[in-house]
Short mmCIF file of C-alpha atoms in Angstrom, two decimals:
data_model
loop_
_atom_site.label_atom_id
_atom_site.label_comp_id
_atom_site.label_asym_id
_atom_site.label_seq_id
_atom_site.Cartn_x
_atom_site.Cartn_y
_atom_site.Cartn_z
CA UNK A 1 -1.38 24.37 20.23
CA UNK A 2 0.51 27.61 19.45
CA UNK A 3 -2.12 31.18 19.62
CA UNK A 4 -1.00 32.49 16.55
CA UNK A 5 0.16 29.74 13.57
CA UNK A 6 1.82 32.47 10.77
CA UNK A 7 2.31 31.85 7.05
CA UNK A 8 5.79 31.37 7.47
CA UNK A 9 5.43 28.59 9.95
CA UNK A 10 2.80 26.92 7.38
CA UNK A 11 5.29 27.48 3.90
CA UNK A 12 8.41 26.09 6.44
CA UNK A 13 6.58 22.70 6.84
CA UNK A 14 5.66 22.25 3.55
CA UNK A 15 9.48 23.22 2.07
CA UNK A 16 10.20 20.85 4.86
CA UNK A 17 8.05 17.64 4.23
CA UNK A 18 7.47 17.97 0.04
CA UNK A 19 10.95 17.08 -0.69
CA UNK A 20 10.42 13.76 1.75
CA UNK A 21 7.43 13.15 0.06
CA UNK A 22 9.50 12.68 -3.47
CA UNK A 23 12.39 11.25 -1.41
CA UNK A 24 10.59 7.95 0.15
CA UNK A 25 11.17 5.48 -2.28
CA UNK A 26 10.32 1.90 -0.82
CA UNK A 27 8.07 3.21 2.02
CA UNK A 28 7.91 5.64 4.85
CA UNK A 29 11.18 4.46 6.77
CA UNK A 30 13.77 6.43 4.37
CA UNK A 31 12.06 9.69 5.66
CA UNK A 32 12.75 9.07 9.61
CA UNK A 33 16.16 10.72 9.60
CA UNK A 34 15.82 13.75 7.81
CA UNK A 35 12.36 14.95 9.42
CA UNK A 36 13.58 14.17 12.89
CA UNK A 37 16.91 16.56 11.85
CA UNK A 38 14.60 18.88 10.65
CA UNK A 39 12.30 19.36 13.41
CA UNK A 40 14.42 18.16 16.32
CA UNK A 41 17.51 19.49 16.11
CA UNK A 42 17.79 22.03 13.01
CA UNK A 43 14.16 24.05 14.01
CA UNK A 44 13.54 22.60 17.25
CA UNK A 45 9.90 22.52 16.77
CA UNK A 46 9.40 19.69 19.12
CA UNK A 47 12.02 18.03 21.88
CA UNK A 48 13.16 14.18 21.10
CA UNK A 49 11.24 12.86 23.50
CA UNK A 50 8.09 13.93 22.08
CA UNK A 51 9.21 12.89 18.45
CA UNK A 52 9.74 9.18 20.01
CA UNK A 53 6.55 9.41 21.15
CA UNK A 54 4.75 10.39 18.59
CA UNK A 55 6.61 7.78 16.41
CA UNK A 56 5.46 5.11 18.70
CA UNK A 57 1.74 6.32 18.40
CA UNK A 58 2.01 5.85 14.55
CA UNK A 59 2.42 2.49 14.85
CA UNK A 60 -0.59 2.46 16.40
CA UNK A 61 -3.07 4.60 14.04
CA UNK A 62 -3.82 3.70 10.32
CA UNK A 63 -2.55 4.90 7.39
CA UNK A 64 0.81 5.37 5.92
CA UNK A 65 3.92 5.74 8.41
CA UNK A 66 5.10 9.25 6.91
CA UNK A 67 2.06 10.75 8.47
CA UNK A 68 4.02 11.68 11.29
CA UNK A 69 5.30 14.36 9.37
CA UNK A 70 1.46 15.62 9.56
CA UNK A 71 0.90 15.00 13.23
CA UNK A 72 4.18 17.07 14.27
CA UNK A 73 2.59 19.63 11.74
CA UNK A 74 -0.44 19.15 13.95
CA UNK A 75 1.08 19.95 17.30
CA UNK A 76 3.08 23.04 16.12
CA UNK A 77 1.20 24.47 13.91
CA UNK A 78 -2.55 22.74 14.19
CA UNK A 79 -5.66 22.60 12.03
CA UNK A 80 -4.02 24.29 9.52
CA UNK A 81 -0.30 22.45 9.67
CA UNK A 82 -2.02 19.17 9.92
CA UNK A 83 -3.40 20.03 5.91
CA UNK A 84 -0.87 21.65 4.27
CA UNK A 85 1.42 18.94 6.19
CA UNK A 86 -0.95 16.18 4.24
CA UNK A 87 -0.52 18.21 0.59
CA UNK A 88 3.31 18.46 0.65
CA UNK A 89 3.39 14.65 1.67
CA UNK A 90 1.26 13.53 -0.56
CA UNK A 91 0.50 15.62 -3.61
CA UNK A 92 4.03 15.49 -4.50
CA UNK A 93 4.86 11.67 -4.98
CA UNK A 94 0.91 11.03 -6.28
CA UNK A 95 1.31 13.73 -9.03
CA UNK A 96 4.07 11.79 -10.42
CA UNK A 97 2.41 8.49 -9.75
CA UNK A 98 -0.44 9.60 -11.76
CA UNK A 99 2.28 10.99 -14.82
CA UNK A 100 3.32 7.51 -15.01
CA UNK A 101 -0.40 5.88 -14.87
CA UNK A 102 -1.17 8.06 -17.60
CA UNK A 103 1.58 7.85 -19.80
CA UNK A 104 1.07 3.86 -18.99
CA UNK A 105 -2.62 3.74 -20.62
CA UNK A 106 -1.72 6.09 -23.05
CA UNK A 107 -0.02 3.20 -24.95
CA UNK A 108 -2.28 0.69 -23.83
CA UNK A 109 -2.79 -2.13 -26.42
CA UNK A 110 0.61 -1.75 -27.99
CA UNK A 111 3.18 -4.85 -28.31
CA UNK A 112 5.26 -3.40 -25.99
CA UNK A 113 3.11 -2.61 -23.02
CA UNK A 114 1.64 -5.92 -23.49
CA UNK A 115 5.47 -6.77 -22.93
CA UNK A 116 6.27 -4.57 -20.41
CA UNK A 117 2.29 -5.79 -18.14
CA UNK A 118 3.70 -9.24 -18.73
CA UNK A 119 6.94 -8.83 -17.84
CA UNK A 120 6.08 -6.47 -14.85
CA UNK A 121 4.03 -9.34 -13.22
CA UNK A 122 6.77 -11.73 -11.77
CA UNK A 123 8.44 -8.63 -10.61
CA UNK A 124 5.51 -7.88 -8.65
CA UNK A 125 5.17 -11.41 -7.78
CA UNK A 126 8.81 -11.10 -6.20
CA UNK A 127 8.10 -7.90 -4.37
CA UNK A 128 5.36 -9.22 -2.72
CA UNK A 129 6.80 -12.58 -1.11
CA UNK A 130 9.83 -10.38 -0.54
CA UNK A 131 7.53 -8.02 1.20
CA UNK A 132 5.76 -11.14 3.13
CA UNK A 133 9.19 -12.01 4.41
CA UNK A 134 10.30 -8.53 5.00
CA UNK A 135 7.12 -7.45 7.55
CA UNK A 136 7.41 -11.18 8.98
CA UNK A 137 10.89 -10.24 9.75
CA UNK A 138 9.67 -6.99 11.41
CA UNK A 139 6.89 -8.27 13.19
CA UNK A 140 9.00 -10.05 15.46
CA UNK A 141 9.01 -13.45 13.59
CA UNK A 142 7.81 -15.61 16.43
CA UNK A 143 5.51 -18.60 15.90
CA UNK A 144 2.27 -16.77 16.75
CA UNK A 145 2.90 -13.95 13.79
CA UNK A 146 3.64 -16.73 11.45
CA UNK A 147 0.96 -18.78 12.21
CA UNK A 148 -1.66 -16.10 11.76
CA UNK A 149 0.20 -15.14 8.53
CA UNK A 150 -0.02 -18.42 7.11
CA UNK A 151 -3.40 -19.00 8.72
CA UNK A 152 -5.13 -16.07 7.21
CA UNK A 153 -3.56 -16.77 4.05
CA UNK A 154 -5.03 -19.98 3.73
CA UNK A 155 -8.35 -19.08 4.94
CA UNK A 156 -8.53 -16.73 2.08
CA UNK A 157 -7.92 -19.74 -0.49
CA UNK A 158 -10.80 -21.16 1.05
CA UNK A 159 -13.14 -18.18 1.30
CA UNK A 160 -12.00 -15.91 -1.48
CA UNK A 161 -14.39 -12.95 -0.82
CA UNK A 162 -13.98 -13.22 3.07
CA UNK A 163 -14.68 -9.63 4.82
CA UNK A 164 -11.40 -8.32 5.87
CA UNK A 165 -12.49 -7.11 9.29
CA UNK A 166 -13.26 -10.68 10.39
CA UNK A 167 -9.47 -11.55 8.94
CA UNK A 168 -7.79 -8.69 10.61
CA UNK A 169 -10.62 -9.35 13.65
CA UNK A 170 -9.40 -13.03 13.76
CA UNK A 171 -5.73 -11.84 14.00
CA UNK A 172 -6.57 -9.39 16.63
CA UNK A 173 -8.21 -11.82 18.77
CA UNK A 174 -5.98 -14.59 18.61
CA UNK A 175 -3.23 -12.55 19.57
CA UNK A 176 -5.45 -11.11 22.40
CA UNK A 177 -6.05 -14.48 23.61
CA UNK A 178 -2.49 -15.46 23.54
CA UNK A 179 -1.68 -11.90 25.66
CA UNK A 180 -4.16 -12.94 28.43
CA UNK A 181 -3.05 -16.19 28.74
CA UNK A 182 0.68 -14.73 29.74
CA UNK A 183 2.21 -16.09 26.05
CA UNK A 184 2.47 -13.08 24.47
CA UNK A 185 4.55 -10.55 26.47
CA UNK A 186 4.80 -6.95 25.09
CA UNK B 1 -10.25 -22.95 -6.72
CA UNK B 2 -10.27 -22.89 -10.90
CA UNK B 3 -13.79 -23.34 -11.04
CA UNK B 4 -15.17 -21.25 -8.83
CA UNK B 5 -12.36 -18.47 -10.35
CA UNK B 6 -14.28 -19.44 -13.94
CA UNK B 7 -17.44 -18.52 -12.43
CA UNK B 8 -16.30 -15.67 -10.86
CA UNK B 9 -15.39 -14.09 -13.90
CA UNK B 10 -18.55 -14.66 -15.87
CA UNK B 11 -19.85 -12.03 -12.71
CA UNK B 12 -20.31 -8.45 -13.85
CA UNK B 13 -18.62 -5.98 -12.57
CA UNK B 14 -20.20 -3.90 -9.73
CA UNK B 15 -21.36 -0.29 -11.03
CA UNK B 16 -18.60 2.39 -10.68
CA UNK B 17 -18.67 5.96 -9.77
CA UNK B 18 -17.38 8.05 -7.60
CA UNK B 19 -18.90 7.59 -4.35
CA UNK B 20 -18.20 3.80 -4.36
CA UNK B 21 -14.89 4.81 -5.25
CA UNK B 22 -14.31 6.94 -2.57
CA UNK B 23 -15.83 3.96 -0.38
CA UNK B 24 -13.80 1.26 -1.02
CA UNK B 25 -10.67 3.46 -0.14
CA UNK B 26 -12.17 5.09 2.70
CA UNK B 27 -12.72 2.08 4.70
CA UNK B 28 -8.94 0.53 3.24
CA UNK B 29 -7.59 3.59 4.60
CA UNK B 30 -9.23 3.67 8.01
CA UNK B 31 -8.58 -0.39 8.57
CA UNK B 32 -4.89 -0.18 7.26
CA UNK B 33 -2.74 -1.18 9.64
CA UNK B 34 0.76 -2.54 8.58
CA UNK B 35 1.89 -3.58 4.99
CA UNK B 36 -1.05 -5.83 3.58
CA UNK B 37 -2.47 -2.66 2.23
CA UNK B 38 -2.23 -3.63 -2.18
CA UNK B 39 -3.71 -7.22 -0.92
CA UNK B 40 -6.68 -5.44 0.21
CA UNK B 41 -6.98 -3.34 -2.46
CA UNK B 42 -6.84 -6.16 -5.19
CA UNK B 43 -9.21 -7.72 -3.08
CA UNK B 44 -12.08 -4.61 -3.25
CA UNK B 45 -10.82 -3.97 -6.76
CA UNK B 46 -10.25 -7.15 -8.92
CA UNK B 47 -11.94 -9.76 -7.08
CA UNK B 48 -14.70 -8.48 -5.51
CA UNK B 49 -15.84 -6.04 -7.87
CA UNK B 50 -14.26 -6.48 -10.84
CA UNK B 51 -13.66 -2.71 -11.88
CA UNK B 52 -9.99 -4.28 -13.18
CA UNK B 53 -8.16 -7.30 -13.95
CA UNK B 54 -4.93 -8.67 -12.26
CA UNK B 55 -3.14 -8.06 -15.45
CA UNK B 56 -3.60 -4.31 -15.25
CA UNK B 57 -3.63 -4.18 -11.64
CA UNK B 58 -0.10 -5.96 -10.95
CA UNK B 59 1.54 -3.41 -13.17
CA UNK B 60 0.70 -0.89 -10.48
CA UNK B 61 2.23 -2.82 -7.69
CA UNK B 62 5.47 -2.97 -9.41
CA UNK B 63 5.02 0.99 -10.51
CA UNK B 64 3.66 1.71 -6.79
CA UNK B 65 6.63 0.56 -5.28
CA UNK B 66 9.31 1.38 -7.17
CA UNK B 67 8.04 5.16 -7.81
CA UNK B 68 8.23 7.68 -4.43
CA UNK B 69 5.80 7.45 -1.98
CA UNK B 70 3.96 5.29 -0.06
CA UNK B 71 2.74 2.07 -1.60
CA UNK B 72 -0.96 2.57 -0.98
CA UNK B 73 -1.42 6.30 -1.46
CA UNK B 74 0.68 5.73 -5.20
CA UNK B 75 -1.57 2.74 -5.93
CA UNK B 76 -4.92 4.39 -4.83
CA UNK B 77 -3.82 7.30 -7.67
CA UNK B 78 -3.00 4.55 -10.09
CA UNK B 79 -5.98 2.96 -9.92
CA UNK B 80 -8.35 6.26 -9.03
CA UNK B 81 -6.74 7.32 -12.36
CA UNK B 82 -7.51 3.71 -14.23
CA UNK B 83 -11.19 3.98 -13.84
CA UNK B 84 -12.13 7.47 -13.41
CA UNK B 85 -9.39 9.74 -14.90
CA UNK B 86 -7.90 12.58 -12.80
CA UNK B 87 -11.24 12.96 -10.57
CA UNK B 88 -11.13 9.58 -10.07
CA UNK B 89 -7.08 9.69 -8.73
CA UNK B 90 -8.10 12.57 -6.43
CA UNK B 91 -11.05 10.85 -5.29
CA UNK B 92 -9.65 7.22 -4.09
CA UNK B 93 -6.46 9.35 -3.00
CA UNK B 94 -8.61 11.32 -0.82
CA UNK B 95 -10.78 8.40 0.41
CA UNK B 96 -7.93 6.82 1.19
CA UNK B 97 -6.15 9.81 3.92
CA UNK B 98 -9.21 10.31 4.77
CA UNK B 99 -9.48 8.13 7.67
CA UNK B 100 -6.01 8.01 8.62
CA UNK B 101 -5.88 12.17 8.87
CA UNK B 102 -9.00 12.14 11.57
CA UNK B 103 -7.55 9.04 13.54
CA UNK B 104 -4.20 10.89 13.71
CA UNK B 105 -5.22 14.04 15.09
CA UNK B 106 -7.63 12.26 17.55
CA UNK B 107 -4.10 10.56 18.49
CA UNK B 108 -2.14 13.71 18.41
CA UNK B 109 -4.65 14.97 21.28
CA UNK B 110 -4.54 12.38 23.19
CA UNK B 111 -1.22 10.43 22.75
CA UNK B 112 0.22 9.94 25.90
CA UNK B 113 -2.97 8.28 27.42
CA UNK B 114 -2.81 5.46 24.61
CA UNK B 115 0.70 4.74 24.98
CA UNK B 116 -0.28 2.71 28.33
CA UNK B 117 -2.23 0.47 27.11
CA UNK B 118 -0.58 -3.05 26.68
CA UNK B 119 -3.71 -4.53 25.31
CA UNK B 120 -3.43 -2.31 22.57
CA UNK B 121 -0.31 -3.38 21.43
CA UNK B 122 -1.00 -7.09 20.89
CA UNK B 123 -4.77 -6.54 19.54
CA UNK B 124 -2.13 -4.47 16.44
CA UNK B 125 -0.05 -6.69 16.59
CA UNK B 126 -2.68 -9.71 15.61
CA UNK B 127 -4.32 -6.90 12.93
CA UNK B 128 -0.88 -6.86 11.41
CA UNK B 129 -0.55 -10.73 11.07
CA UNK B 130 -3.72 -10.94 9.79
CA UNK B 131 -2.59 -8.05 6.94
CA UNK B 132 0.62 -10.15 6.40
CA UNK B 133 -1.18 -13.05 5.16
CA UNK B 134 -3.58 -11.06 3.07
CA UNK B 135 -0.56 -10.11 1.30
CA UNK B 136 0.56 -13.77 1.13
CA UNK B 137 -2.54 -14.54 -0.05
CA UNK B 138 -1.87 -11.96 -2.92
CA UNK B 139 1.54 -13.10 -3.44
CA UNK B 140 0.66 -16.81 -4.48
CA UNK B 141 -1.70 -15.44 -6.64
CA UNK B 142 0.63 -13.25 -8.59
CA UNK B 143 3.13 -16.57 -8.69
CA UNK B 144 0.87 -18.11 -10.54
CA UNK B 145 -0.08 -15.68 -12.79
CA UNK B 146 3.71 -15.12 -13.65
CA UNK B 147 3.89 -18.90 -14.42
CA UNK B 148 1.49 -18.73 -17.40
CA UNK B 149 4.79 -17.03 -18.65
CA UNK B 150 6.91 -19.66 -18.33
CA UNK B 151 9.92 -20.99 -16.57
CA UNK B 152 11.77 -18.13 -17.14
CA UNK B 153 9.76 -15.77 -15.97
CA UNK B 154 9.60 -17.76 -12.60
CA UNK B 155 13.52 -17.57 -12.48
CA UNK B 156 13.22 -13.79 -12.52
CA UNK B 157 10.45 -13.72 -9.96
CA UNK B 158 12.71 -15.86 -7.62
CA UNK B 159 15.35 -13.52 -8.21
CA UNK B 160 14.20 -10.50 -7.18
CA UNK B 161 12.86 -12.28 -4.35
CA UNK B 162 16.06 -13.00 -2.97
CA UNK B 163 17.76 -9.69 -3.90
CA UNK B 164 14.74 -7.96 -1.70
CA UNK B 165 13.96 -10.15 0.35
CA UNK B 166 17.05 -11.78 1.99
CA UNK B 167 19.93 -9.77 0.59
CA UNK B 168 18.53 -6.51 1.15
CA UNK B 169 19.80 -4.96 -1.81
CA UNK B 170 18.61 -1.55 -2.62
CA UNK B 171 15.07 -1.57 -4.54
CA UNK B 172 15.22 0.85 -7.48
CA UNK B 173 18.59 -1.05 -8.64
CA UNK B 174 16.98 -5.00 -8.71
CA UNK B 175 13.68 -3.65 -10.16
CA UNK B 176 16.38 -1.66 -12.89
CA UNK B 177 17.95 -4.79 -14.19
CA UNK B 178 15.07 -7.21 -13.87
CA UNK B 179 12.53 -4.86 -15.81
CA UNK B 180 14.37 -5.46 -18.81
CA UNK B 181 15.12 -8.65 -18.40
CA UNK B 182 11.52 -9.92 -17.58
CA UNK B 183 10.18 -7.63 -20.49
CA UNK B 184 12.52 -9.53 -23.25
CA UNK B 185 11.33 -12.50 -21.58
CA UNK B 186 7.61 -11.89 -21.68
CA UNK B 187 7.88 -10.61 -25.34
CA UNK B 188 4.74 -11.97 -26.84
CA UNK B 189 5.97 -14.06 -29.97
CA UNK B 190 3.48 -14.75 -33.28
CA UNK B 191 0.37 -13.98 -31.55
CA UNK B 192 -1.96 -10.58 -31.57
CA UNK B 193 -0.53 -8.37 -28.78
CA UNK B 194 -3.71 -7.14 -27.65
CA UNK B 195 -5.79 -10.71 -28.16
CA UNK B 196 -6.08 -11.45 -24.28
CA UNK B 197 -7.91 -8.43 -23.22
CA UNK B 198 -9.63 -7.08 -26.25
CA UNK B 199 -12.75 -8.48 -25.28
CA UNK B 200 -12.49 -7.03 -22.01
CA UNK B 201 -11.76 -3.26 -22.66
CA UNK B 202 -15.43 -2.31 -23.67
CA UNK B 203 -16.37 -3.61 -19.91
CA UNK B 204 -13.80 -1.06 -18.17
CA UNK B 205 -14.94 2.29 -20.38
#
């Protein structure tokens, strides 16, 4: 961590990440590019190496993707990066979220937003399979992924108020089981 | 599956305030690990406690994704701000970082240790199956909702399917043309706009 993290470092990563924050439409991969130019090579806050790294590691923790913007905050600039890091990611893109929500309910019980909830809901319906297919895709798309996809899925048909630890606990097991056994190779 | 739906919805809806708010997306937020994240939280929401229905929950998957931002954190502010108003945004916003933001600087400190563990990888990678088909789950769900609409409607939903899905084509632009499109189609004709959830909006105040 640096000894002394000053005002200007703090205001830098926020004029840094709140524009990403507005810019990540569709999920946390559009924002990549520009933060790595930002901190890499333009302000050379951290080497590539350790921006790889700390990329990898996001896989691994929850939450959304684009808080590796707030860990690189983190290592620069600490306690204090880490939170203002979190506000310009966040406040940015939820303030307008909420404009929207509002204005939304505002004209609740109208013809037209009956319309427009209607005709929202096979959009929705689309996203989401396309989203299935999309992460599937990602994932790898092996036979083990699907058939844990598909498994879960189904298991939720059956048990409709089944605890999602022992879903995502199922998952994480049978793909533990396939590691040991030398199926899985990662 | 229908009946047990029709006596799931004679349940009442579990009591609401902010702490249980803040609950719900605390724990989503801690446990979410790849992209089943809106599954879970129409789970917690609509099904298990009943604070909304689908039909005003959907909405904000379509609004979630096509707005800026991430999925989860714009959905946890549209429905924060749904049942408890601005507090209510900031609290299920908050709830939901909150576990993420501790995890990650635990991870920032101690990175490089983590990185070596092979066993690690395929216990996320199973967590992230699992989330798939939670969101698969969700998906066939939200089909059939969108066929009480008709055929049409169906057509549209297949539509942006492909567009997304296997063309790739840019987001913002399908979800532009088949708003309007699915709108017109969904137009309610000769009946009272507001009939189907009237008797439902004195449960949500």
């Amino acid at each position: 961590m640096r000894e002394e993290v000053s005002l200007g470092l703090l205001v830098s990563i926020a004029i840094i990440l709140a524009p990403l924050s507005i810019a990540s439409i569709g999920g946390a991969t559009a924002i990549y590019a520009p933060l790595q130019y930002e901190v890499v090579d333009l302000r050379q806050w951290i080497t590539g190496r350790e921006f790889l790294d700390l990329f990898a590691i996001c896989r691994f923790t929850p939450g959304p993707s684009s808080i590796l913007g707030a860990m690189i905050a983190f290592k620069i600039a600490g306690l204090a990066g880490a939170l203002v890091a979190m506000l310009a990611l966040y406040l940015p893109s939820s303030a307008l979220c909420y404009a929207v929500g509002r204005i939304w309910s505002a004209h609740k019980g109208k013809p037209w937003h009956t319309a427009v909830e209607r005709g929202l809901t096979p959009i929705a319906a689309g996203l989401i399979m396309a989203g299935v297919l999309a992460l599937f895709q990602l994932s790898g798309g092996d036979p083990l992924t699907g058939l844990v996809i598909v498994g879960s899925a189904a298991l939720l048909v059956w048990r409709r108020k089944l605890h999602p630890f022992i879903l995502l606990g199922a998952g994480a097991g049978a793909f533990e089981l396939a590691f040991l056994s030398g199926y899985l190779s990662l | 599956m229908s009946a047990q739906d029709d006596s799931a919805a004679r349940e009442l809806p579990a009591p609401l305030n902010y702490f249980a708010l803040y609950n719900v997306f605390f724990w989503i937020g801690l446990f979410s690990f790849g992209g089943g994240l809106l599954a879970w939280i129409q789970r917690e929401i609509v099904v298990k406690r009943r604070w909304m229905r689908d039909e005003e929950f959907l909405p904000g998957v379509a609004l979630s994704q096509v707005l800026p931002g991430v999925n989860s954190t714009n959905m946890a502010v549209y429905v924060g701000r749904h049942l408890l108003g601005v507090s209510g945004a900031v609290v299920a916003l908050t709830g939901m970082l909150t576990g993420p933001f501790v995890v990650m600087l635990a991870a920032a400190a101690s990175y490089k240790a983590i990185l070596g563990v092979p066993a690690l990888h395929a216990a996320m990678a199973g967590v992230a199956a699992a989330a798939i088909g939670m969101l698969l789950r969700m998906g066939v769900s939200a089909v059939k909702t969108s066929a009480r609409f008709g055929l049409l409607s169906l057509m549209v939903m297949a539509a942006v399917f492909v567009a997304i899905g296997v063309m790739k084509w840019p987001l913002v632009w399908v979800v532009a043309v088949a708003t309007p499109l699915s709108v017109l189609i969904a137009w309610p004709r000769g009946q009272t706009p507001t009939g189907a959830s009237a008797g439902r909006e004195g449960d949500d105040a």
